[in-house]
Amino acid sequence: MISVRNVYKNFGELKVLKGVSSEIQKGEKVAIIGPSGSGKSTLLRCMNLLEEPTYGEIWLDDKLLTPADPYLHPEVIAASKTYQSMYQKKGNSNTTELDEEIIREIKEKDLLQKHEGKEYKERLKQIEKDCRVDVNLARQRVGMVFQHFNLFNNLTVMENLTIAPVTLKLQSVEEATEKAGELLKRIGLYEKKDEYPSKLSGGQKQRIAIVRSLVMNPEAILFDEPTSALDPEMVGEVLELIRELAEEGMTMVIVTHEMGFAREVATRVLFMDGGEIKEENTPEEFFGNPQHPRLKEFLSKVL
Amino acid sequence: MTIQSLMNKWNLFIDTFLNKGGYKEVVTGLINTLIIALVALVIGIIIGTIIAAIEVQPKKGKIMMVLNKICTVYVAFFRGTPIVVQLLLGYFVILPLLGWNFSSVVVAIMIMGLNSGAYVSEIMRSGILSVDIGQMEAGRAMGLNYGTTMRKIIIPQAVKNILPTLGNELISLVKETSVVSFIGVVDLYKAFRTIGSGNYEYMMPFLVMAVIYIVIILLITFGLRMMERGLRASDKR
Ligand SMILES: Nc1ncnc2c1ncn2[C@@H]1O[C@H](COP(=O)(O)OP(=O)(O)OP(=O)(O)O)[C@@H](O)[C@H]1O
Ligand SMILES: [Mg+2]
């Protein structure tokens, strides 16, 4: 349901993601682990466009969230002046088939220029016209939980939960309040509904942040180290809530340092290192039989 | 100067003030001064907030780029020229050119408001930047757009952070209104000047004027303290 296609992300000179691709299927629980600075958060934040990929595309089902990337569409490349001049130079007689070799060469050497002719531009535009959606609409479908909770400090717990669905006119005030009330009861924090976040413990804040994303009825939730900022005694209650959601079938992507949790809850584990996915596997294989030397080294340090 | 001559000056002032209707002038002046300062502050906060929200937007589209340029010029103009010049330009140049027929008080309010907007925008910008970036990210991640997140989440927190500084802006507005008489508005200064000009005796009128200014400033300062204390208490709720 979330598709990351050949994503690169540069912060100025710093290359943080170097060609990451991954398909997150509905119902999957994908854990992302890896050393600090390897680009885990950046990858996760690209999935809902809190970071805009420098190259590559992000898809949510059949909706494109980023600008179309010509390198991912052979038919667009084929319409480029570069392709056509290479094609002629090669003296190709077959005029209908795409020349895979040229396409590969263009991709590898990054040969596309800024201006590649009208036809090229139009094909690129057509893709965006057919598939691209407003990023705000896409974000309504994918929740996000942050390391530092990011509850809205100027709003009460109840207002934190209802502001998005009500403002976006997805639910009436009554509907949203009822739904939020149920969710708060579920996590045993209903009596805190009129408190401000500053009065809550870290564990309470994070559980409220999680149900805040649930009020929107998301199809998937992205977690960025949801327990890293918590005191040890509060980690359990938050992981327990995430585990429950996982069991209920929520699609989730979790960046985490909790190896035990990843092993237990994830259906697939990705290892990020140096801006690339170096290994991905089922948790059994991933932890039981790691292949990549960097992963072996990493696991030997953290386990 | 003898005590006797001071007493004489004082009696003369009281006579003009009470018996010759000078107090009416002063009441008008006081009301104008306060109204101009307060309404200008409101206008300034609105304009300043809009400018700040435009300026801090990280990724600007074409329209936003143009708006941002306009804001830059606006702020540069209002911060870079004397307020007297702005008042004179507004009243004697812009108004006739547009063929509008506003009273000088209205013009004073508008110019002071526009001027204040330039200063408030800087205050507001630092207020917005003082709000944790995660607040904006959380709002955006839920599908709220930039403007809505600004309005409902960021700006309320920013305003709370900059309340003391906004109070100072009100104080400097009260002080700056003393130049509006350049375009014929009767403010506190003008009122006392009129009283004095009746018999060329300015000492007491201006002394009393100074005292009134000080009292106003002290009252505002006190009010702001109470407000801050109230806010801090609500934090501890
Ligand atoms: N907005 C930004 N501007 C500049 N550099 C950034 C930005 N965000 C991240 N980086 C850099 O990108 C690199 C990867 O960051 P990222 O947060 O994705 O790492 P991470 O794998 O999540 O690490 P950690 O485990 O410490 O959270 C880091 O070197 C970081 O300093
Ligand atoms: Mg991170």
Coordinates of C-alpha atoms and ligand atoms in Angstrom, one line a residue:
Chain A
M1 CA 0.0 0.0 0.0
I2 CA 3.0 2.3 0.6
S3 CA 5.5 2.1 -2.2
V4 CA 8.9 3.7 -2.0
R5 CA 10.6 3.8 -5.4
N6 CA 14.2 4.5 -5.8
V7 CA 14.2 7.3 -3.3
Y8 CA 17.2 9.6 -2.9
K9 CA 17.4 12.3 -0.3
N10 CA 20.1 14.9 0.0
F11 CA 20.3 17.6 2.6
G12 CA 22.5 20.0 0.7
E13 CA 25.8 18.1 0.2
L14 CA 24.8 15.3 2.6
K15 CA 23.4 12.3 0.9
V16 CA 21.1 10.6 3.4
L17 CA 19.2 8.2 1.3
K18 CA 20.9 6.6 -1.7
G19 CA 18.3 4.8 -3.8
V20 CA 15.9 3.1 -1.4
S21 CA 13.0 1.0 -2.7
S22 CA 10.4 -0.9 -0.6
E23 CA 6.9 -2.0 -0.9
I24 CA 4.8 -2.0 2.3
Q25 CA 1.8 -4.3 1.8
K26 CA -1.5 -3.9 3.6
G27 CA -1.4 -5.6 7.0
E28 CA 2.4 -5.8 7.1
K29 CA 4.3 -4.7 10.2
V30 CA 7.7 -3.5 9.0
A31 CA 10.5 -2.7 11.5
I32 CA 13.4 -0.5 10.4
I33 CA 16.6 -0.9 12.4
G34 CA 20.1 0.4 11.8
P35 CA 22.8 2.6 13.3
S36 CA 22.2 6.2 14.2
G37 CA 22.4 8.5 11.2
S38 CA 21.7 5.8 8.7
G39 CA 18.6 7.5 7.4
K40 CA 15.8 5.5 9.1
S41 CA 13.9 8.5 10.2
T42 CA 14.4 10.2 6.9
L43 CA 13.0 7.2 5.0
L44 CA 10.0 7.1 7.3
R45 CA 9.4 10.8 6.9
C46 CA 9.6 10.5 3.2
M47 CA 6.7 8.1 3.3
N48 CA 4.3 10.8 4.3
L49 CA 6.3 13.6 2.7
L50 CA 7.4 15.3 5.8
E51 CA 10.7 15.1 3.9
E52 CA 10.5 15.5 0.1
P53 CA 12.6 13.0 -1.7
T54 CA 15.3 14.6 -3.9
Y55 CA 14.7 11.8 -6.5
G56 CA 12.3 8.9 -6.7
E57 CA 8.7 8.5 -6.0
I58 CA 6.4 7.6 -3.1
W59 CA 3.1 6.0 -3.9
L60 CA 0.1 5.3 -1.7
D61 CA -1.8 2.6 -3.5
D62 CA -2.3 4.1 -6.9
K63 CA -1.8 7.6 -5.8
L64 CA 1.5 9.4 -6.5
L65 CA 2.6 11.7 -3.7
T66 CA 5.8 13.1 -5.2
P67 CA 6.5 14.7 -8.6
A68 CA 6.9 12.0 -11.2
D69 CA 10.5 10.9 -11.6
P70 CA 11.3 10.3 -15.3
Y71 CA 13.9 7.7 -14.5
L72 CA 11.1 5.4 -13.2
H73 CA 9.2 5.6 -16.4
P74 CA 10.8 4.0 -19.5
E75 CA 8.2 5.5 -21.8
V76 CA 9.0 9.0 -20.5
I77 CA 12.8 8.4 -21.1
A78 CA 12.0 7.1 -24.6
A79 CA 10.4 10.4 -25.4
S80 CA 13.4 12.4 -24.4
K81 CA 15.7 14.1 -26.9
T82 CA 18.7 12.3 -25.3
Y83 CA 17.2 8.9 -25.9
Q84 CA 16.2 9.7 -29.4
S85 CA 19.6 11.0 -30.4
M86 CA 21.3 7.9 -28.8
Y87 CA 18.8 5.8 -30.6
Q88 CA 19.6 7.3 -34.0
K89 CA 23.4 7.1 -33.4
K90 CA 23.0 3.5 -32.7
G91 CA 21.4 3.1 -36.1
N92 CA 18.5 1.1 -34.8
S93 CA 16.0 0.0 -37.4
N94 CA 13.4 -1.3 -35.1
T95 CA 11.3 1.8 -34.5
T96 CA 8.6 0.6 -32.1
E97 CA 10.4 -1.3 -29.4
L98 CA 12.1 0.4 -26.5
D99 CA 15.8 -0.1 -26.5
E100 CA 16.4 -1.4 -23.0
E101 CA 20.1 -0.9 -23.3
I102 CA 19.9 2.8 -24.0
I103 CA 17.4 3.2 -21.2
R104 CA 19.7 1.5 -18.8
E105 CA 22.6 3.6 -19.9
I106 CA 20.6 6.8 -19.5
K107 CA 19.5 5.7 -16.0
E108 CA 23.0 4.7 -14.9
K109 CA 24.7 7.8 -16.2
D110 CA 22.0 10.1 -15.2
L111 CA 21.9 11.6 -18.7
L112 CA 18.5 13.3 -18.7
Q113 CA 18.7 17.1 -19.0
K114 CA 16.4 19.8 -17.8
H115 CA 14.8 20.3 -21.2
E116 CA 14.1 17.1 -23.1
G117 CA 11.5 18.3 -25.5
K118 CA 7.7 18.8 -25.6
E119 CA 6.7 15.1 -25.9
Y120 CA 8.9 14.2 -22.8
K121 CA 7.4 17.0 -20.8
E122 CA 3.9 16.1 -21.7
R123 CA 4.3 12.4 -20.8
L124 CA 5.7 13.4 -17.4
K125 CA 2.8 15.8 -16.9
Q126 CA 0.3 13.2 -17.9
I127 CA 1.5 10.8 -15.2
E128 CA 1.1 13.5 -12.6
K129 CA -2.3 14.4 -14.0
D130 CA -3.5 10.8 -13.8
C131 CA -2.0 9.8 -10.4
R132 CA -0.8 12.6 -8.3
V133 CA -2.9 13.6 -5.2
D134 CA -2.7 16.5 -2.8
V135 CA -0.3 15.4 -0.1
N136 CA -2.7 16.6 2.6
L137 CA -5.3 14.1 1.4
A138 CA -2.7 11.3 1.5
R139 CA -1.6 12.2 5.0
Q140 CA -5.2 11.8 6.3
R141 CA -4.8 8.1 5.4
V142 CA -1.4 7.5 7.1
G143 CA -0.9 8.4 10.7
M144 CA 2.4 9.2 12.3
V145 CA 3.7 8.9 15.8
F146 CA 6.9 10.8 16.8
Q147 CA 9.7 10.1 19.1
H148 CA 8.9 13.3 21.1
F149 CA 5.1 12.8 21.0
N150 CA 4.4 16.2 19.6
L151 CA 1.0 16.6 21.3
F152 CA -0.4 20.1 20.6
N153 CA 0.6 22.0 23.8
N154 CA -2.1 24.6 23.5
L155 CA -4.9 22.1 23.3
T156 CA -6.4 19.7 25.8
V157 CA -6.2 16.0 25.3
M158 CA -9.7 15.9 23.9
E159 CA -8.9 18.8 21.5
N160 CA -5.7 17.1 20.5
L161 CA -7.7 14.1 19.3
T162 CA -10.5 15.9 17.6
I163 CA -8.9 18.9 15.9
A164 CA -7.8 17.1 12.7
P165 CA -11.0 15.1 11.9
V166 CA -13.2 18.1 12.8
T167 CA -11.1 20.8 11.0
L168 CA -10.9 18.6 8.0
K169 CA -14.7 18.0 8.1
L170 CA -14.2 14.3 8.1
Q171 CA -16.3 13.9 11.3
S172 CA -18.7 16.1 13.1
V173 CA -17.7 17.4 16.5
E174 CA -20.0 14.8 18.2
E175 CA -18.7 11.9 16.2
A176 CA -15.1 12.9 16.8
T177 CA -15.7 13.5 20.5
E178 CA -17.4 10.1 20.9
K179 CA -14.7 8.3 19.0
A180 CA -12.0 10.0 20.9
G181 CA -13.8 9.2 24.2
E182 CA -13.9 5.5 23.3
L183 CA -10.2 5.5 22.4
L184 CA -9.2 7.3 25.6
K185 CA -11.3 4.8 27.6
R186 CA -9.5 2.0 25.9
I187 CA -6.1 3.3 27.0
G188 CA -7.5 4.2 30.5
L189 CA -6.9 7.9 30.2
Y190 CA -10.5 9.1 29.7
E191 CA -10.4 11.1 33.0
K192 CA -7.4 13.1 31.5
K193 CA -9.5 14.4 28.6
D194 CA -9.6 18.0 29.8
E195 CA -5.9 18.1 30.9
Y196 CA -3.2 19.9 28.9
P197 CA -0.3 17.7 27.7
S198 CA 2.2 19.4 30.1
K199 CA 0.4 17.6 33.0
L200 CA 0.9 14.1 31.5
S201 CA 3.7 11.6 31.9
G202 CA 5.8 10.6 28.8
G203 CA 4.1 7.2 28.5
Q204 CA 0.6 8.8 28.7
K205 CA 1.6 11.4 26.1
Q206 CA 2.8 8.8 23.7
R207 CA -0.3 6.6 24.1
I208 CA -2.4 9.7 23.5
A209 CA -0.4 10.5 20.5
I210 CA -1.0 7.0 19.2
V211 CA -4.8 7.3 19.7
R212 CA -4.7 10.7 18.2
S213 CA -3.6 9.1 14.9
L214 CA -6.3 6.4 15.4
V215 CA -9.1 9.0 15.5
M216 CA -8.5 9.6 11.8
N217 CA -9.1 5.9 11.0
P218 CA -5.8 5.6 9.2
E219 CA -4.9 2.7 6.9
A220 CA -1.3 2.7 8.2
I221 CA 0.7 4.2 10.9
L222 CA 4.4 5.3 10.8
F223 CA 6.2 5.1 14.1
D224 CA 9.5 6.9 14.6
E225 CA 11.2 5.5 17.7
P226 CA 8.1 5.7 19.7
T227 CA 9.7 4.6 23.0
S228 CA 13.2 6.2 22.7
A229 CA 12.3 9.3 24.7
L230 CA 10.5 7.5 27.5
D231 CA 11.7 6.6 30.9
P232 CA 12.3 2.8 31.0
E233 CA 9.3 2.1 33.2
M234 CA 7.0 3.6 30.6
V235 CA 8.3 1.8 27.6
G236 CA 6.2 -1.3 28.3
E237 CA 2.8 0.4 28.3
V238 CA 3.5 2.0 24.9
L239 CA 4.8 -1.1 23.3
E240 CA 1.8 -3.0 24.6
L241 CA -0.6 -0.6 22.8
I242 CA 1.4 -0.8 19.6
R243 CA 1.3 -4.6 19.9
E244 CA -2.4 -4.6 20.3
L245 CA -2.8 -2.5 17.1
A246 CA -0.5 -4.8 15.3
E247 CA -2.7 -7.8 16.4
E248 CA -5.8 -6.0 15.1
G249 CA -4.2 -5.9 11.7
M250 CA -3.0 -2.3 11.4
T251 CA -0.4 -1.8 8.7
M252 CA 2.6 -0.3 10.4
V253 CA 6.2 0.8 9.8
I254 CA 8.3 1.2 13.0
V255 CA 11.7 2.6 13.3
T256 CA 12.9 1.2 16.6
H257 CA 15.9 0.3 18.7
E258 CA 13.8 -2.3 20.6
M259 CA 15.1 -5.5 19.0
G260 CA 13.0 -7.8 21.1
F261 CA 9.9 -5.9 20.1
A262 CA 10.9 -5.9 16.4
R263 CA 11.5 -9.6 16.5
E264 CA 8.2 -10.3 18.1
V265 CA 5.8 -8.0 16.3
A266 CA 7.3 -7.3 12.9
T267 CA 6.5 -9.4 9.9
R268 CA 9.5 -8.0 8.1
V269 CA 12.6 -6.3 9.3
L270 CA 14.7 -3.8 7.2
F271 CA 18.3 -3.0 8.0
M272 CA 19.4 0.5 7.0
D273 CA 23.0 1.5 6.8
G274 CA 24.6 4.4 5.0
G275 CA 21.4 5.5 3.4
E276 CA 20.6 2.1 1.9
I277 CA 18.5 -0.9 2.8
K278 CA 21.3 -3.5 3.2
E279 CA 19.2 -6.4 4.2
E280 CA 15.5 -7.3 4.6
N281 CA 14.0 -10.5 5.8
T282 CA 11.5 -12.1 8.1
P283 CA 12.4 -11.6 11.8
E284 CA 13.4 -15.2 12.2
E285 CA 15.9 -15.1 9.4
F286 CA 16.9 -11.5 10.0
F287 CA 18.0 -12.1 13.6
G288 CA 18.7 -15.8 13.4
N289 CA 20.7 -15.9 10.2
P290 CA 21.9 -12.4 9.2
Q291 CA 23.8 -12.2 5.9
H292 CA 25.3 -8.8 5.5
P293 CA 28.5 -8.2 7.4
R294 CA 27.3 -4.8 8.6
L295 CA 24.2 -6.3 9.9
K296 CA 26.1 -9.0 11.8
E297 CA 28.3 -6.4 13.3
F298 CA 25.3 -4.2 14.2
L299 CA 23.4 -7.1 15.8
S300 CA 26.5 -8.3 17.8
K301 CA 26.6 -4.8 19.3
V302 CA 23.0 -4.3 20.2
L303 CA 21.9 -7.8 21.1
Chain B
M1 CA 12.1 81.1 40.2
T2 CA 10.2 81.8 43.4
I3 CA 7.6 79.5 44.9
Q4 CA 5.1 82.4 44.4
S5 CA 5.6 82.4 40.7
L6 CA 5.3 78.6 40.5
M7 CA 2.0 78.9 42.4
N8 CA 0.8 81.5 40.0
K9 CA 1.6 79.3 37.0
W10 CA -0.2 76.5 38.7
N11 CA -3.3 78.6 39.4
L12 CA -3.3 79.9 35.9
F13 CA -3.2 76.3 34.6
I14 CA -6.0 75.1 36.8
D15 CA -8.0 78.1 35.7
T16 CA -7.6 77.3 32.0
F17 CA -8.0 73.6 32.7
L18 CA -11.2 73.7 34.7
N19 CA -13.0 77.0 34.0
K20 CA -12.0 77.7 30.4
G21 CA -12.8 74.2 29.2
G22 CA -9.2 72.9 28.9
Y23 CA -10.2 69.6 30.4
K24 CA -12.4 68.9 27.4
E25 CA -9.5 69.2 25.2
V26 CA -7.4 66.9 27.4
V27 CA -10.2 64.3 27.6
T28 CA -10.4 64.3 23.8
G29 CA -6.6 64.1 23.6
L30 CA -6.4 61.2 26.1
I31 CA -9.1 59.2 24.3
N32 CA -7.4 59.8 20.9
T33 CA -4.0 58.8 22.2
L34 CA -5.4 55.6 23.8
I35 CA -7.6 54.7 20.8
I36 CA -4.9 55.3 18.3
A37 CA -2.4 53.2 20.3
L38 CA -4.8 50.3 21.0
V39 CA -6.4 50.0 17.5
A40 CA -3.0 50.4 15.9
L41 CA -1.7 47.6 18.0
V42 CA -4.6 45.4 16.9
I43 CA -3.9 46.2 13.3
G44 CA -0.2 45.7 13.9
I45 CA -0.7 42.3 15.3
I46 CA -2.9 41.2 12.4
I47 CA -0.5 42.5 9.8
G48 CA 2.6 41.4 11.7
T49 CA 1.2 37.9 12.1
I50 CA 0.4 37.5 8.4
I51 CA 3.8 38.8 7.4
A52 CA 5.5 36.5 9.9
A53 CA 3.5 33.5 8.7
I54 CA 4.6 34.2 5.1
E55 CA 8.2 34.8 6.0
V56 CA 8.7 31.6 8.1
Q57 CA 7.2 29.3 5.4
P58 CA 10.1 27.1 4.5
K59 CA 9.1 26.0 1.0
K60 CA 7.5 28.9 -0.9
G61 CA 5.6 28.6 -4.1
K62 CA 5.6 31.4 -6.7
I63 CA 2.9 33.4 -5.1
M64 CA 4.5 33.1 -1.7
M65 CA 7.8 34.3 -3.1
V66 CA 6.1 37.4 -4.5
L67 CA 4.3 38.0 -1.2
N68 CA 7.5 37.5 0.7
K69 CA 9.2 40.2 -1.5
I70 CA 6.3 42.6 -0.8
C71 CA 6.6 41.9 2.9
T72 CA 10.4 42.6 2.8
V73 CA 9.8 45.9 1.1
Y74 CA 7.0 46.8 3.5
V75 CA 9.0 46.1 6.6
A76 CA 12.0 47.9 5.2
F77 CA 9.9 51.0 4.4
F78 CA 8.1 51.2 7.8
R79 CA 11.2 50.5 9.8
G80 CA 13.5 52.6 7.7
T81 CA 11.6 55.9 7.6
P82 CA 10.6 58.2 10.5
I83 CA 7.0 57.7 11.5
V84 CA 6.4 61.5 11.0
V85 CA 7.3 61.1 7.4
Q86 CA 4.9 58.1 7.1
L87 CA 2.1 60.2 8.7
L88 CA 2.7 63.2 6.4
L89 CA 2.9 60.9 3.3
G90 CA -0.3 59.2 4.3
Y91 CA -2.3 62.3 5.1
F92 CA -1.0 64.8 2.6
V93 CA 0.1 62.6 -0.3
I94 CA -1.6 59.2 -0.4
L95 CA -5.0 60.4 0.8
P96 CA -5.5 63.2 -1.8
L97 CA -4.1 61.0 -4.5
L98 CA -6.7 58.3 -3.8
G99 CA -9.3 60.9 -3.3
W100 CA -10.3 59.5 0.1
N101 CA -11.7 61.7 2.8
F102 CA -10.8 60.2 6.1
S103 CA -10.4 62.2 9.3
S104 CA -6.9 62.7 10.6
V105 CA -7.6 60.3 13.5
V106 CA -8.4 57.5 11.1
V107 CA -5.3 58.2 9.1
A108 CA -3.2 58.3 12.3
I109 CA -4.6 54.9 13.3
M110 CA -3.9 53.4 9.9
I111 CA -0.4 54.7 9.6
M112 CA 0.5 53.7 13.2
G113 CA -1.1 50.3 12.6
L114 CA 0.8 49.8 9.4
N115 CA 4.0 50.9 11.1
S116 CA 3.4 48.7 14.1
G117 CA 2.8 45.7 11.7
A118 CA 6.4 46.0 10.6
Y119 CA 7.7 45.8 14.1
V120 CA 5.2 43.1 15.3
S121 CA 6.2 40.9 12.3
E122 CA 9.7 40.6 13.7
I123 CA 8.4 39.9 17.2
M124 CA 5.9 37.4 15.9
R125 CA 8.5 35.7 13.7
S126 CA 10.8 35.0 16.7
G127 CA 7.7 33.8 18.6
I128 CA 6.8 31.4 15.8
L129 CA 10.4 30.1 15.6
S130 CA 10.4 29.6 19.3
V131 CA 7.6 27.0 19.0
D132 CA 8.9 23.4 18.7
I133 CA 9.1 22.3 15.0
G134 CA 7.5 19.1 16.0
Q135 CA 4.2 20.9 16.5
M136 CA 4.0 21.9 12.9
E137 CA 5.1 18.4 11.8
A138 CA 2.4 16.8 13.9
G139 CA -0.2 19.0 12.4
R140 CA 1.0 18.5 8.8
A141 CA 1.3 14.7 9.4
M142 CA -2.4 14.6 10.2
G143 CA -3.3 16.3 6.9
L144 CA -3.9 19.8 8.2
N145 CA -2.4 22.3 5.8
Y146 CA 0.2 24.9 6.6
G147 CA -2.2 27.8 7.1
T148 CA -4.5 25.9 9.4
T149 CA -1.7 24.4 11.5
M150 CA -0.2 27.9 11.8
R151 CA -3.5 29.4 12.9
K152 CA -4.7 26.8 15.3
I153 CA -1.5 25.3 16.7
I154 CA 1.6 27.5 16.2
I155 CA 0.4 31.1 16.5
P156 CA -1.5 30.5 19.8
Q157 CA 1.7 29.2 21.3
A158 CA 3.8 31.9 19.7
V159 CA 1.6 34.7 21.0
K160 CA 1.9 33.3 24.5
N161 CA 5.6 33.3 24.2
I162 CA 5.8 36.9 23.0
L163 CA 3.2 38.5 25.2
P164 CA 5.6 40.5 27.2
T165 CA 7.2 41.8 24.0
L166 CA 3.8 42.7 22.6
G167 CA 3.2 44.7 25.8
N168 CA 6.3 46.7 25.1
E169 CA 5.0 47.4 21.6
L170 CA 1.8 48.8 23.1
I171 CA 3.9 51.1 25.4
S172 CA 6.0 52.3 22.5
L173 CA 2.8 52.9 20.5
V174 CA 1.4 55.1 23.3
K175 CA 4.7 57.0 23.3
E176 CA 4.8 57.4 19.6
T177 CA 1.3 58.8 19.3
S178 CA 2.8 62.1 20.4
V179 CA 3.7 62.8 16.8
V180 CA 0.2 62.5 15.4
S181 CA -0.4 66.2 15.9
F182 CA 1.7 66.7 12.8
I183 CA -1.4 65.9 10.8
G184 CA -3.7 67.8 13.1
V185 CA -4.9 65.1 15.5
V186 CA -5.7 66.3 19.0
D187 CA -3.7 63.9 21.2
L188 CA -2.5 64.4 24.7
Y189 CA 0.5 66.5 23.6
K190 CA -1.7 68.7 21.4
A191 CA -4.3 69.2 24.1
F192 CA -1.8 70.5 26.6
R193 CA -0.1 72.6 24.0
T194 CA -3.4 74.3 23.3
I195 CA -3.9 74.9 27.0
G196 CA -0.5 76.5 27.2
S197 CA -0.8 78.6 24.1
G198 CA -3.7 80.5 25.5
N199 CA -1.4 82.5 27.7
Y200 CA 2.1 81.4 26.6
E201 CA 2.5 79.5 29.8
Y202 CA 3.7 76.0 29.0
M203 CA 5.5 74.8 32.2
M204 CA 2.6 73.4 34.1
P205 CA 0.7 72.0 31.1
F206 CA 3.7 70.0 30.0
L207 CA 4.5 68.9 33.5
V208 CA 1.0 67.5 33.9
M209 CA 1.2 65.9 30.5
A210 CA 4.4 64.1 31.4
V211 CA 2.7 62.8 34.6
I212 CA -0.3 61.5 32.6
Y213 CA 2.0 59.7 30.2
I214 CA 3.9 58.1 33.1
V215 CA 0.6 57.0 34.7
I216 CA -0.7 55.4 31.5
I217 CA 2.6 53.5 31.0
L218 CA 2.6 52.3 34.6
L219 CA -1.0 51.2 34.3
I220 CA -0.3 49.2 31.1
T221 CA 2.8 47.7 32.7
F222 CA 0.8 46.6 35.7
G223 CA -2.0 45.2 33.6
L224 CA 0.5 43.1 31.6
R225 CA 2.1 41.8 34.7
M226 CA -1.2 40.6 35.9
M227 CA -1.9 39.0 32.6
E228 CA 1.4 37.1 32.6
R229 CA 0.8 35.9 36.1
G230 CA -2.6 34.6 35.0
L231 CA -1.1 32.8 32.1
R232 CA 1.6 31.3 34.2
A233 CA -1.0 30.1 36.6
S234 CA -3.0 28.5 33.9
D235 CA 0.1 26.6 32.8
K236 CA 0.3 24.9 36.2
R237 CA -3.3 23.9 36.0
Ligands
LIG1 N1 16.6 18.4 8.1 C1 17.8 18.0 8.0 N2 18.8 18.8 7.6 C2 20.1 18.4 7.5 N3 20.5 17.1 7.8 C3 19.6 16.3 8.2 C4 18.2 16.6 8.4 N4 17.5 15.6 8.9 C5 18.5 14.6 9.0 N5 19.7 15.0 8.6 C6 20.9 14.2 8.6 O1 20.7 13.0 7.9 C7 21.3 11.9 8.5 C8 20.3 10.8 8.7 O2 19.3 11.2 9.6 P1 18.2 10.3 10.2 O3 17.4 11.1 11.2 O4 17.4 9.8 9.0 O5 19.0 9.2 10.9 P2 18.4 8.0 11.8 O6 18.8 6.7 11.1 O7 17.0 8.2 12.0 O8 19.2 8.2 13.1 P3 18.8 8.0 14.6 O9 18.8 6.6 14.9 O10 19.9 8.8 15.3 O11 17.4 8.6 14.7 C9 21.9 12.4 9.8 O12 23.3 12.6 9.5 C10 21.3 13.7 10.0 O13 22.1 14.6 10.6
MG2 MG 15.8 8.8 13.8

